[in-house]
Coordinates of C-alpha atoms in Angstrom, one line a residue:
S1 CA 0.0 -16.3 -31.8
E2 CA 2.8 -18.0 -34.3
F3 CA 3.5 -20.9 -33.2
L4 CA 1.7 -21.6 -29.7
D5 CA -0.6 -24.1 -32.4
S6 CA 2.1 -26.2 -32.2
W7 CA 2.0 -26.2 -29.0
K8 CA 0.4 -28.8 -26.2
L9 CA -2.2 -28.2 -24.3
E10 CA -3.1 -29.0 -21.5
R11 CA -6.3 -27.4 -18.9
T12 CA -7.3 -28.6 -15.5
A13 CA -9.4 -26.2 -13.0
E14 CA -8.9 -26.6 -9.4
R15 CA -11.7 -25.8 -6.4
L16 CA -9.5 -23.3 -4.1
D17 CA -12.3 -22.8 -1.3
G18 CA -15.7 -21.8 -2.0
R19 CA -14.8 -18.6 -4.0
R20 CA -12.4 -19.1 -5.7
T21 CA -11.6 -21.9 -8.8
Q22 CA -8.1 -21.5 -10.5
H23 CA -7.1 -22.6 -13.8
T24 CA -4.2 -24.1 -14.9
L25 CA -2.9 -22.9 -19.0
T26 CA 0.4 -24.9 -20.4
Y27 CA 1.6 -25.0 -22.6
A28 CA 5.0 -26.7 -24.0
D29 CA 7.3 -27.4 -27.4
P30 CA 8.1 -30.4 -27.9
E31 CA 11.0 -28.7 -30.2
T32 CA 12.9 -27.2 -26.8
G33 CA 11.5 -28.2 -24.4
L34 CA 10.1 -24.8 -22.5
V35 CA 6.5 -24.9 -20.6
V36 CA 4.5 -21.6 -20.7
R37 CA 2.5 -22.2 -18.3
C38 CA -0.8 -19.5 -16.4
E39 CA -2.7 -19.8 -13.4
G40 CA -5.4 -17.9 -12.6
V41 CA -8.0 -18.2 -10.5
Q42 CA -11.7 -16.9 -11.5
Y43 CA -13.6 -15.5 -8.0
A44 CA -17.2 -16.7 -8.1
D45 CA -18.4 -13.4 -5.0
F46 CA -16.3 -10.7 -7.4
P47 CA -17.2 -10.1 -11.4
T48 CA -12.1 -10.3 -10.9
V49 CA -10.0 -12.7 -12.7
E50 CA -6.3 -12.6 -11.5
W51 CA -3.7 -14.9 -13.9
T52 CA 0.5 -14.8 -14.0
L53 CA 2.8 -16.4 -16.1
Y54 CA 5.2 -19.1 -15.2
F55 CA 7.7 -20.3 -18.0
K56 CA 10.7 -23.1 -17.8
N57 CA 13.2 -24.4 -19.3
T58 CA 12.5 -29.0 -19.3
G59 CA 15.2 -29.7 -22.0
K60 CA 18.7 -30.6 -21.4
T61 CA 20.4 -27.3 -24.0
D62 CA 19.4 -22.8 -23.3
S63 CA 16.9 -22.2 -24.1
P64 CA 15.7 -19.6 -27.0
I65 CA 15.9 -16.1 -25.9
L66 CA 13.3 -14.9 -24.4
S67 CA 12.3 -11.4 -25.6
D68 CA 9.8 -8.0 -23.8
V69 CA 7.3 -10.4 -22.6
R70 CA 3.6 -9.1 -21.2
A71 CA 1.7 -10.6 -19.2
I72 CA -1.6 -9.6 -20.5
D73 CA -1.6 -8.5 -24.4
A74 CA -5.3 -8.6 -25.1
W75 CA -7.3 -6.1 -27.5
F76 CA -11.2 -5.0 -25.8
E77 CA -13.6 -3.3 -27.4
R78 CA -16.7 -0.7 -26.1
N79 CA -19.8 -0.9 -26.7
A80 CA -20.8 1.9 -25.5
Q81 CA -19.9 5.7 -27.4
E82 CA -18.6 7.3 -25.4
E83 CA -14.5 7.4 -25.7
Y84 CA -12.1 5.9 -23.3
V85 CA -10.7 7.0 -20.5
L86 CA -7.7 6.8 -18.4
H87 CA -8.8 6.7 -14.6
R88 CA -5.2 7.0 -12.4
N89 CA -3.7 8.2 -10.1
K90 CA 0.2 9.0 -10.1
G91 CA 2.5 6.9 -6.9
D92 CA 4.4 8.0 -4.4
N93 CA 7.1 10.7 -4.9
C94 CA 7.0 12.4 -1.0
T95 CA 4.5 15.0 -3.0
A96 CA 1.4 16.7 -1.6
D97 CA 0.6 15.4 -5.0
S98 CA 1.8 12.0 -4.5
Y99 CA -1.5 9.8 -5.5
E100 CA -3.3 13.0 -7.5
P101 CA -6.3 11.6 -8.8
V102 CA -5.6 12.0 -13.3
D103 CA -8.3 11.7 -15.9
E104 CA -6.7 11.4 -19.5
P105 CA -8.9 10.1 -22.7
L106 CA -7.8 7.6 -25.0
A107 CA -8.5 9.3 -28.8
A108 CA -9.1 7.3 -31.4
G109 CA -5.3 7.3 -32.6
T110 CA -3.6 7.3 -28.6
D111 CA 0.1 5.1 -27.7
R112 CA -0.1 5.7 -24.3
R113 CA 2.6 4.2 -22.4
L114 CA 3.1 4.3 -18.3
A115 CA 6.2 3.1 -16.0
N116 CA 7.4 3.0 -12.5
T117 CA 11.2 4.5 -11.3
G118 CA 13.6 3.1 -9.5
G119 CA 11.8 -0.5 -9.3
R120 CA 9.9 0.7 -6.8
P121 CA 6.7 0.0 -8.0
T122 CA 4.5 2.7 -6.7
Q123 CA 7.4 5.5 -7.8
I124 CA 6.0 8.0 -9.5
E125 CA 3.4 6.0 -11.1
F126 CA 0.3 3.4 -9.9
P127 CA -0.2 0.0 -11.7
Y128 CA -4.9 0.2 -10.9
F129 CA -6.2 1.7 -13.2
N130 CA -10.1 2.0 -14.2
I131 CA -11.1 2.3 -17.9
G132 CA -13.9 3.7 -18.1
A133 CA -15.8 4.4 -21.5
G134 CA -19.5 6.0 -20.5
N135 CA -21.4 3.6 -18.1
E136 CA -18.8 0.1 -19.0
G137 CA -15.9 0.1 -18.0
M138 CA -12.7 -2.5 -16.8
I139 CA -10.1 -2.4 -13.1
F140 CA -7.0 -3.2 -14.4
V141 CA -3.8 -3.7 -12.2
V142 CA -0.8 -4.8 -12.6
S143 CA 1.6 -6.8 -10.1
W144 CA 5.1 -6.8 -9.2
A145 CA 7.4 -6.0 -6.8
G146 CA 10.0 -4.1 -9.3
Q147 CA 9.8 -2.4 -12.9
W148 CA 7.0 -2.5 -14.8
A149 CA 5.6 -1.2 -17.7
A150 CA 1.6 -0.7 -19.2
E151 CA 1.1 0.7 -23.1
F152 CA -2.4 1.5 -23.6
T153 CA -3.5 1.7 -27.0
R154 CA -6.4 3.2 -29.5
D155 CA -7.7 1.9 -32.3
S156 CA -9.7 4.0 -35.5
G157 CA -12.7 2.4 -34.2
N158 CA -13.9 0.7 -31.2
R159 CA -10.2 -0.8 -28.9
L160 CA -8.3 0.0 -26.9
R161 CA -4.7 -2.5 -26.4
L162 CA -3.2 -2.9 -23.3
R163 CA -0.2 -4.6 -22.8
A164 CA 2.2 -4.5 -19.8
G165 CA 5.2 -6.0 -18.1
Q166 CA 8.1 -6.4 -16.3
E167 CA 10.0 -3.4 -18.2
L168 CA 12.9 -5.4 -19.8
T169 CA 12.9 -8.5 -20.0
H170 CA 15.8 -10.5 -22.7
F171 CA 17.3 -13.6 -20.9
K172 CA 17.3 -17.6 -21.9
L173 CA 16.4 -20.2 -19.1
L174 CA 19.2 -22.8 -18.5
P175 CA 18.6 -26.3 -18.1
G176 CA 15.6 -26.6 -14.9
E177 CA 15.1 -23.1 -14.5
E178 CA 11.6 -21.1 -14.7
V179 CA 10.2 -17.4 -14.0
R180 CA 7.2 -15.9 -13.3
T181 CA 6.0 -12.4 -14.7
P182 CA 4.4 -9.6 -12.8
M183 CA 0.3 -11.1 -10.9
V184 CA -2.3 -8.8 -13.6
V185 CA -6.0 -8.5 -12.3
L186 CA -9.3 -7.6 -14.5
Q187 CA -12.8 -6.2 -12.3
F188 CA -15.5 -5.9 -15.4
W189 CA -18.3 -3.3 -14.2
K190 CA -21.2 -1.8 -15.5
G191 CA -23.7 1.3 -14.7
D192 CA -21.2 4.3 -12.0
R193 CA -17.8 3.6 -11.6
L194 CA -17.2 4.9 -8.0
H195 CA -19.7 2.0 -8.0
A196 CA -17.2 0.3 -9.5
Q197 CA -13.9 1.6 -7.0
N198 CA -16.6 0.1 -3.8
V199 CA -16.2 -2.9 -5.4
W200 CA -12.3 -2.7 -5.7
R201 CA -12.6 -2.2 -2.1
A202 CA -14.8 -4.2 -0.5
W203 CA -12.8 -6.9 -3.1
M204 CA -9.1 -6.1 -0.8
L205 CA -10.5 -6.2 2.2
A206 CA -12.8 -10.0 1.6
H207 CA -10.0 -12.0 -0.6
N208 CA -7.0 -9.2 -0.2
T209 CA -6.3 -7.4 2.7
P210 CA -4.2 -9.3 5.8
A211 CA -6.6 -10.9 8.2
P212 CA -5.3 -12.1 11.3
G213 CA -7.3 -14.4 12.7
G214 CA -9.6 -14.5 9.8
R215 CA -10.6 -10.6 9.9
P216 CA -9.2 -7.6 8.1
L217 CA -6.2 -5.3 10.6
A218 CA -8.0 -3.5 13.1
P219 CA -7.7 0.1 12.6
M220 CA -4.3 1.5 14.9
R221 CA -3.2 3.9 16.5
S222 CA 1.1 4.2 16.9
L223 CA 3.1 6.4 19.6
C224 CA 6.5 6.9 18.2
N225 CA 9.3 9.0 19.7
G226 CA 11.6 7.9 17.7
N227 CA 12.1 12.3 16.1
Y228 CA 13.0 13.0 19.6
Y229 CA 16.1 11.6 19.4
P230 CA 18.7 13.1 17.1
N231 CA 19.3 11.5 13.7
L232 CA 16.6 8.4 15.6
M233 CA 18.2 7.0 18.2
T234 CA 16.7 6.2 20.7
V235 CA 17.5 4.9 24.1
A236 CA 15.3 2.7 26.9
A237 CA 15.1 5.2 29.7
P238 CA 13.8 7.9 27.7
E239 CA 11.1 5.1 25.5
R240 CA 9.6 4.1 29.1
A241 CA 9.5 8.2 31.1
F242 CA 7.8 9.3 27.5
I243 CA 5.3 5.6 27.6
E244 CA 4.3 6.7 31.1
R245 CA 4.0 10.5 30.1
H246 CA 1.1 9.4 27.3
L247 CA -0.3 6.7 30.3
A248 CA -0.4 9.4 33.1
E249 CA -2.4 11.5 30.5
Q250 CA -4.4 9.1 29.7
V251 CA -4.3 8.9 25.9
D252 CA -4.1 5.4 25.1
F253 CA -2.5 3.5 21.9
T254 CA -2.7 0.2 20.5
C255 CA 1.2 -0.2 19.6
W256 CA 4.8 1.4 20.7
W257 CA 6.8 2.0 17.1
Q258 CA 10.2 1.7 17.9
D259 CA 11.7 3.3 13.9
A260 CA 15.0 3.3 13.0
G261 CA 18.4 3.7 14.7
W262 CA 18.1 1.3 17.2
Y263 CA 20.6 -1.1 15.8
P264 CA 24.5 -0.5 16.3
C265 CA 24.8 2.3 14.4
D266 CA 26.5 5.1 16.6
G267 CA 29.1 7.8 13.6
V268 CA 26.5 7.7 11.1
A269 CA 23.2 6.9 12.7
W270 CA 19.6 5.4 11.7
P271 CA 20.9 4.8 7.8
K272 CA 23.8 2.9 9.2
T273 CA 22.1 0.0 7.9
G274 CA 23.8 -3.8 8.7
T275 CA 24.0 -5.0 11.5
W276 CA 20.8 -5.8 13.1
E277 CA 21.1 -6.6 16.7
V278 CA 19.4 -4.6 19.5
D279 CA 22.3 -1.4 20.4
P280 CA 23.7 -3.3 23.8
V281 CA 24.4 0.8 24.8
R282 CA 21.3 2.0 24.2
F283 CA 18.9 -1.1 25.7
P284 CA 20.7 -2.9 27.7
G285 CA 17.7 -5.2 28.3
G286 CA 17.4 -5.4 24.6
L287 CA 13.8 -4.2 22.5
V288 CA 12.3 -6.3 24.7
E289 CA 12.5 -5.0 28.1
V290 CA 10.9 -1.1 26.7
G291 CA 8.6 -3.6 24.6
D292 CA 7.1 -5.9 27.8
F293 CA 6.6 -2.6 29.7
A294 CA 4.4 -1.3 27.2
R295 CA 2.1 -4.8 27.3
T296 CA 1.8 -4.7 30.9
H297 CA -0.3 -1.1 29.7
G298 CA -2.0 -2.8 26.4
M299 CA -0.2 -1.8 24.1
K300 CA 2.0 -4.0 21.2
T301 CA 5.1 -3.5 20.0
L302 CA 6.3 -2.0 16.6
V303 CA 9.9 -2.2 15.3
W304 CA 11.7 -0.5 12.0
F305 CA 13.8 -3.1 9.7
E306 CA 15.7 -2.2 6.3
P307 CA 16.5 -5.2 5.5
E308 CA 17.8 -5.0 1.3
R309 CA 20.1 -1.9 1.8
V310 CA 23.9 -2.3 3.1
H311 CA 26.1 0.1 5.1
P312 CA 29.5 -0.6 4.7
G313 CA 31.3 -1.3 7.9
T314 CA 27.7 -3.6 9.2
W315 CA 28.2 -7.5 9.7
L316 CA 26.8 -8.4 7.3
A317 CA 28.6 -6.5 4.2
E318 CA 32.0 -7.3 6.2
N319 CA 30.9 -11.4 6.3
H320 CA 28.8 -11.3 3.8
P321 CA 30.1 -9.6 1.1
E322 CA 29.1 -11.9 -1.5
W323 CA 25.3 -11.4 -0.9
I324 CA 25.9 -7.3 -1.7
H325 CA 24.8 -6.6 -5.3
G326 CA 28.0 -4.0 -3.6
G327 CA 30.1 -6.3 -2.2
A328 CA 31.7 -5.5 1.4
D329 CA 31.3 -1.5 0.1
G330 CA 27.5 -1.8 0.4
G331 CA 24.0 -2.0 -1.4
L332 CA 21.5 -4.2 -2.5
L333 CA 21.4 -7.2 -0.7
N334 CA 20.9 -9.8 -2.5
L335 CA 17.0 -11.3 -2.6
G336 CA 17.5 -13.9 -5.0
D337 CA 20.0 -15.6 -2.4
P338 CA 18.5 -18.9 -1.5
A339 CA 21.9 -18.4 0.7
C340 CA 20.8 -15.2 2.4
R341 CA 17.5 -15.2 2.3
E342 CA 18.1 -18.6 4.7
W343 CA 19.7 -16.4 6.2
L344 CA 18.3 -13.9 6.6
T345 CA 14.5 -15.1 7.6
G346 CA 16.8 -16.7 10.9
H347 CA 18.1 -14.4 12.2
I348 CA 14.6 -12.3 11.9
D349 CA 12.2 -15.1 12.6
R350 CA 15.5 -15.3 15.9
L351 CA 15.3 -11.4 16.7
I352 CA 11.5 -11.4 16.4
T353 CA 11.3 -14.7 18.5
E354 CA 14.2 -12.5 22.0
Q355 CA 12.5 -9.5 21.3
K356 CA 8.4 -10.2 22.1
I357 CA 8.2 -8.0 18.6
D358 CA 3.7 -7.9 17.7
F359 CA 4.9 -5.9 13.8
Y360 CA 6.8 -6.5 12.0
R361 CA 7.2 -2.9 10.0
Q362 CA 10.3 -3.7 6.7
D363 CA 11.3 -0.2 4.9
F364 CA 13.2 0.9 1.8
N365 CA 15.2 2.9 1.6
L366 CA 17.5 2.7 -2.6
D367 CA 16.6 1.8 -5.8
P368 CA 17.0 -1.6 -6.7
L369 CA 17.1 -1.4 -10.3
P370 CA 20.5 0.1 -10.8
Y371 CA 21.7 -3.0 -8.8
W372 CA 19.5 -5.4 -11.1
R373 CA 20.7 -4.0 -14.6
A374 CA 24.0 -3.9 -13.7
N375 CA 24.2 -7.9 -12.2
D376 CA 22.5 -8.9 -15.1
A377 CA 24.8 -7.4 -17.8
A378 CA 28.1 -9.0 -15.4
E379 CA 27.2 -12.5 -15.3
A380 CA 26.0 -11.6 -19.0
P381 CA 27.8 -9.3 -21.1
D382 CA 26.0 -10.2 -24.5
G383 CA 22.3 -9.3 -22.3
R384 CA 20.7 -12.3 -22.7
R385 CA 19.7 -12.5 -19.2
Q386 CA 18.4 -8.5 -19.3
G387 CA 15.7 -9.7 -16.2
I388 CA 16.7 -12.3 -14.3
T389 CA 17.8 -10.4 -11.3
E390 CA 15.0 -8.8 -11.0
I391 CA 12.8 -11.6 -10.8
R392 CA 15.0 -13.4 -8.6
H393 CA 14.8 -10.4 -6.4
V394 CA 10.9 -10.7 -6.6
E395 CA 10.2 -14.3 -5.2
G396 CA 12.4 -13.9 -2.7
Y397 CA 10.9 -10.3 -1.1
L398 CA 7.8 -12.0 -1.5
A399 CA 9.5 -16.3 0.0
Y400 CA 11.0 -14.1 2.8
W401 CA 7.8 -12.8 4.1
D402 CA 6.3 -15.1 3.5
A403 CA 8.1 -17.6 5.6
L404 CA 8.2 -15.0 8.7
R405 CA 4.6 -15.0 7.6
Q406 CA 4.7 -19.0 9.0
R407 CA 7.0 -18.8 11.4
H408 CA 4.7 -16.3 12.9
P409 CA 0.4 -16.3 11.7
G410 CA -0.5 -14.0 11.8
L411 CA 2.2 -11.6 11.5
P412 CA 1.3 -7.9 10.2
I413 CA 3.8 -6.4 8.8
D414 CA 4.4 -2.7 7.1
S415 CA 5.3 -1.9 3.3
C416 CA 6.8 0.7 4.2
A417 CA 9.6 2.2 1.2
S418 CA 10.9 5.5 1.4
G419 CA 6.8 5.9 2.6
G420 CA 4.6 4.4 -0.3
R421 CA 6.6 3.7 -3.3
R422 CA 6.3 -0.9 -2.9
N423 CA 2.7 -1.8 -2.3
D424 CA 1.8 -3.5 -5.2
L425 CA -1.5 -5.8 -4.7
E426 CA 1.2 -8.9 -3.9
T427 CA 3.1 -6.6 -1.2
L428 CA -0.8 -6.0 0.5
R429 CA -1.8 -9.6 0.5
R430 CA 1.0 -9.3 3.1
A431 CA 1.5 -6.0 4.6
V432 CA -0.1 -2.9 4.6
P433 CA 1.3 0.6 4.5
L434 CA 1.2 1.9 7.9
L435 CA 3.5 5.3 6.5
R436 CA 1.7 6.1 3.4
S437 CA 4.2 8.7 2.5
D438 CA 7.5 10.4 3.6
W439 CA 6.0 13.7 2.8
Y440 CA 4.1 15.3 6.3
G441 CA 4.3 18.8 5.3
G442 CA 0.6 19.8 6.5
P443 CA -3.0 19.3 6.2
A444 CA -4.4 19.9 2.5
G445 CA -1.7 17.0 1.1
Q446 CA -3.2 14.9 3.7
Q447 CA -5.6 15.4 2.8
C448 CA -5.3 15.3 -0.9
H449 CA -3.1 11.9 0.9
T450 CA -6.3 9.5 2.2
Y451 CA -8.9 10.9 -1.3
G452 CA -6.2 9.9 -3.4
L453 CA -5.5 6.9 -1.9
A454 CA -8.8 5.4 -0.1
L455 CA -10.2 5.3 -3.8
W456 CA -8.1 2.0 -3.6
F457 CA -7.1 0.8 -0.7
P458 CA -9.6 0.5 2.1
F459 CA -5.3 0.4 4.9
T460 CA -3.2 3.4 4.9
G461 CA -1.6 4.7 8.0
T462 CA 0.2 8.1 8.0
G463 CA 1.4 10.1 10.7
V464 CA 1.2 13.7 12.7
I465 CA 5.2 14.9 14.5
S466 CA 5.3 17.2 16.9
Q467 CA 2.1 19.0 18.4
K468 CA 0.1 20.1 15.6
D469 CA -3.6 21.7 16.2
A470 CA -6.7 19.3 15.9
Y471 CA -7.5 20.6 12.0
W472 CA -4.4 18.9 11.2
M473 CA -4.9 15.6 13.4
R474 CA -8.4 15.3 11.6
S475 CA -6.6 15.6 8.9
S476 CA -4.6 12.4 9.3
M477 CA -6.9 10.3 10.5
V478 CA -7.2 7.0 9.3
A479 CA -6.6 3.6 9.7
E480 CA -3.4 3.7 10.9
F481 CA -2.9 7.3 13.2
T482 CA 1.1 8.0 14.3
F483 CA 1.3 10.0 16.7
G484 CA 5.1 11.5 18.3
P485 CA 6.8 14.6 18.8
D486 CA 9.4 15.6 17.5
A487 CA 13.8 17.6 19.6
A488 CA 10.4 19.7 21.6
G489 CA 9.6 16.1 24.2
V490 CA 6.8 15.8 25.7
D491 CA 5.8 19.1 27.8
V492 CA 5.1 21.2 24.9
L493 CA 2.6 18.9 24.3
D494 CA -1.2 19.8 24.9
F495 CA -2.5 16.3 25.9
A496 CA -6.2 17.5 26.4
Q497 CA -7.1 17.8 22.7
L498 CA -5.0 14.8 22.4
R499 CA -7.4 12.9 24.6
A500 CA -10.2 15.4 22.3
C501 CA -8.2 13.9 19.1
I502 CA -7.6 10.5 19.5
G503 CA -11.6 9.8 21.4
E504 CA -12.9 11.6 17.1
W505 CA -11.1 8.8 15.5
R506 CA -11.6 6.2 17.8
R507 CA -15.1 7.0 17.7
L508 CA -14.7 7.3 13.1
A509 CA -12.5 3.9 13.4
P510 CA -15.7 1.9 12.4
Y511 CA -16.0 3.2 8.9
F512 CA -12.9 3.1 7.4
Y513 CA -13.7 -0.6 6.0
G514 CA -16.8 1.0 4.1
D515 CA -16.9 2.4 0.7
F516 CA -15.5 5.9 -0.3
Y517 CA -17.1 8.7 -2.3
P518 CA -15.9 11.9 -2.7
L519 CA -17.7 14.7 -1.6
T520 CA -15.7 17.6 -3.3
P521 CA -13.1 17.4 -7.1
Y522 CA -10.3 16.7 -5.5
T523 CA -7.6 19.1 -5.4
L524 CA -4.5 21.1 -3.4
A525 CA -5.4 24.7 -3.4
E526 CA -6.2 26.6 -0.1
E527 CA -9.0 28.7 -1.0
Q528 CA -11.2 25.8 -1.2
W529 CA -13.2 22.9 0.8
M530 CA -12.6 19.1 0.9
A531 CA -14.7 16.2 1.7
W532 CA -16.0 13.0 1.2
Q533 CA -18.3 9.7 2.7
Y534 CA -17.9 6.7 4.4
D535 CA -20.3 4.8 4.2
R536 CA -22.5 1.5 6.0
P537 CA -24.7 0.5 4.0
E538 CA -25.4 -3.2 5.9
L539 CA -25.6 -0.7 9.1
G540 CA -27.5 2.5 8.4
E541 CA -24.6 4.0 9.7
G542 CA -21.8 6.9 7.8
A543 CA -18.8 8.9 8.4
V544 CA -18.5 12.4 6.6
Q545 CA -14.9 14.1 6.8
V546 CA -15.2 18.1 6.2
F547 CA -12.2 20.7 6.0
R548 CA -12.5 23.8 5.1
R549 CA -9.0 25.0 4.5
E550 CA -6.5 28.5 6.0
N551 CA -7.3 30.6 3.0
S552 CA -11.6 29.9 2.5
F553 CA -14.1 32.6 2.6
Y554 CA -17.2 30.4 2.6
E555 CA -18.1 29.8 5.6
S556 CA -20.2 26.9 5.3
A557 CA -20.8 24.4 1.9
R558 CA -23.2 21.2 1.5
F559 CA -22.3 17.8 0.3
R560 CA -24.7 15.0 -1.1
L561 CA -24.2 11.5 0.1
H562 CA -24.9 8.9 -1.3
E563 CA -26.2 4.7 -0.4
L564 CA -28.9 7.3 1.1
E565 CA -33.2 5.6 2.0
P566 CA -35.1 8.4 0.2
G567 CA -37.6 6.6 3.3
A568 CA -35.5 6.4 5.6
H569 CA -35.0 9.2 8.7
Y570 CA -31.2 9.9 9.5
R571 CA -30.0 11.1 12.7
V572 CA -27.0 13.6 12.5
T573 CA -24.2 14.1 14.8
D574 CA -21.4 16.8 14.5
I575 CA -18.7 15.2 16.9
T576 CA -16.3 17.4 16.7
R577 CA -18.3 19.9 17.5
N578 CA -21.3 18.4 19.5
L579 CA -24.6 19.2 17.5
E580 CA -26.8 17.3 15.9
W581 CA -30.0 17.6 14.0
K582 CA -32.0 14.4 11.6
G583 CA -33.3 14.4 8.4
T584 CA -34.5 12.3 5.4
G585 CA -32.8 11.0 3.4
R586 CA -34.1 12.2 0.2
E587 CA -33.5 15.8 2.0
I588 CA -29.7 14.9 2.0
A589 CA -29.1 13.8 -0.7
E590 CA -31.2 16.0 -2.5
D591 CA -30.6 19.3 -0.6
G592 CA -27.9 18.4 0.5
L593 CA -25.5 17.6 3.9
A594 CA -25.2 21.2 5.8
V595 CA -21.2 21.9 7.7
S596 CA -20.9 25.1 8.5
L597 CA -16.9 26.2 9.6
P598 CA -17.3 29.8 10.5
E599 CA -13.2 29.3 11.2
R600 CA -10.4 29.0 8.3
A601 CA -8.4 25.7 8.7
Q602 CA -11.1 23.9 10.9
A603 CA -12.7 20.4 9.8
A604 CA -15.4 18.3 11.0
I605 CA -16.4 15.2 11.6
C606 CA -20.4 13.8 10.7
L607 CA -21.1 10.4 11.5
Y608 CA -25.1 9.5 10.5
K609 CA -27.0 6.6 11.7
R610 CA -30.5 6.0 10.3
E611 CA -33.7 5.6 12.1
G612 CA -37.0 4.3 10.7

């Protein structure tokens, strides 16, 4: 606002496809050669716009200092009399209350600041927001696979100021150097906030969620044996026997999931990452030997990697310490180094090809922020490069995944980061969160994770370790469901129960991509019930999941369903107890869907279908 009037401005527009138009605004400073470019995308099929800023030094000398760069700094004004409310969720912290919904009134004079921790974007805080004021509002998302901050400032009238961006920026640009900011997404709405969340879910499926073959990744079931072995260090022959036993018991899965520990890591176990080759002792025929056996029975192979964390004494630490923030002592692999990224891309590409890996799982069990900021301080003790290392790592991380996907079109990727700590929007355009949290402590927490995350992400995954009862497994049924035994092994498993629950999941799966409606308040209390609804309006069908928790005295409850046609007739089937009843849409919506669960810690899955 202070100097842009004196800069040269160019505007262009390009039709990307029938639903998207890219608008580019380019400002050029004639004095310093600094060029600022805003690339925005306008969606024709959704009330949505997004943009990213780029700064480039086209001059022959260092640029002036760029500091406190914000990807958005704008005022918005409400029309309604109702106060602004910030609807948000907690991030993942490996706790039962990860993703808990939080509603905060933004009264006049409020100045609220939120930021993630450690450089992983959905750790502790969650950069997805819905700001409502009466019957209107706006979804506001900051996408940055690093350290972000967002500020919400209310004036004394009707206005709200939004500011967000990379948390720390104070740097000069070298001649020819270019950097980018976080991406910002705004989606506007009027009417009902839950409807707005479902418009967001539809936009995620239409324009964001990975879609191999032109369709969003199908719901899937994975079989993982890693927790049976000490320190996750699996062995080929028992892995094959494990798969054979499940095949003999007629329990079918989509993927054989090979988790951490398949590489040389004796003496330290699975955390010893940095030598990315198959352990020749435990897998003499390679991962491909077990994978080929799984493929003959219709399963694909899913394999765990963690390239960014390097342990001392591994191949990377000993042969390329210059690529590691931390050197030979181990630390963070520098994905901002083009030579490092080129080697990593080629090496992992070879493993994917040779081992016939169908699904690439990337974990990230390290907070990168201390490494980024320490490297900036070491390179420029005067503080004139703070933020550059982080930017280069974020760019390199996305470029690495893009290169793998280019070499392996349709390659699915898992976005794990100690669970769900790196699920910014640009990550989710390339990957899905197969493990939304490393917390598996109980059914109520799993229910609450689904309740909070389903408002934002149509595809999430979780798992059940060891044999759990049907209530626990039903509490974990989402688009990706993983099962695996612990040290007790397979002989203690109730395969009949497992078959039954997998059968229920298969009948529930077609509805995971439908509209999502919470039917009860959010709570972790064991004295309460929890329920939600998935609705497929184009089919006139849907599903309701209901949970009576362990300490609830109430044996029955009614739930008012959403979006049913009042005059239509519906058939409702409880597939967990083989019960069936009929009613009109008006009756089910007004009187509520009646569900009786005579036992504590019991769940019901009810499917409904319009009949006329």
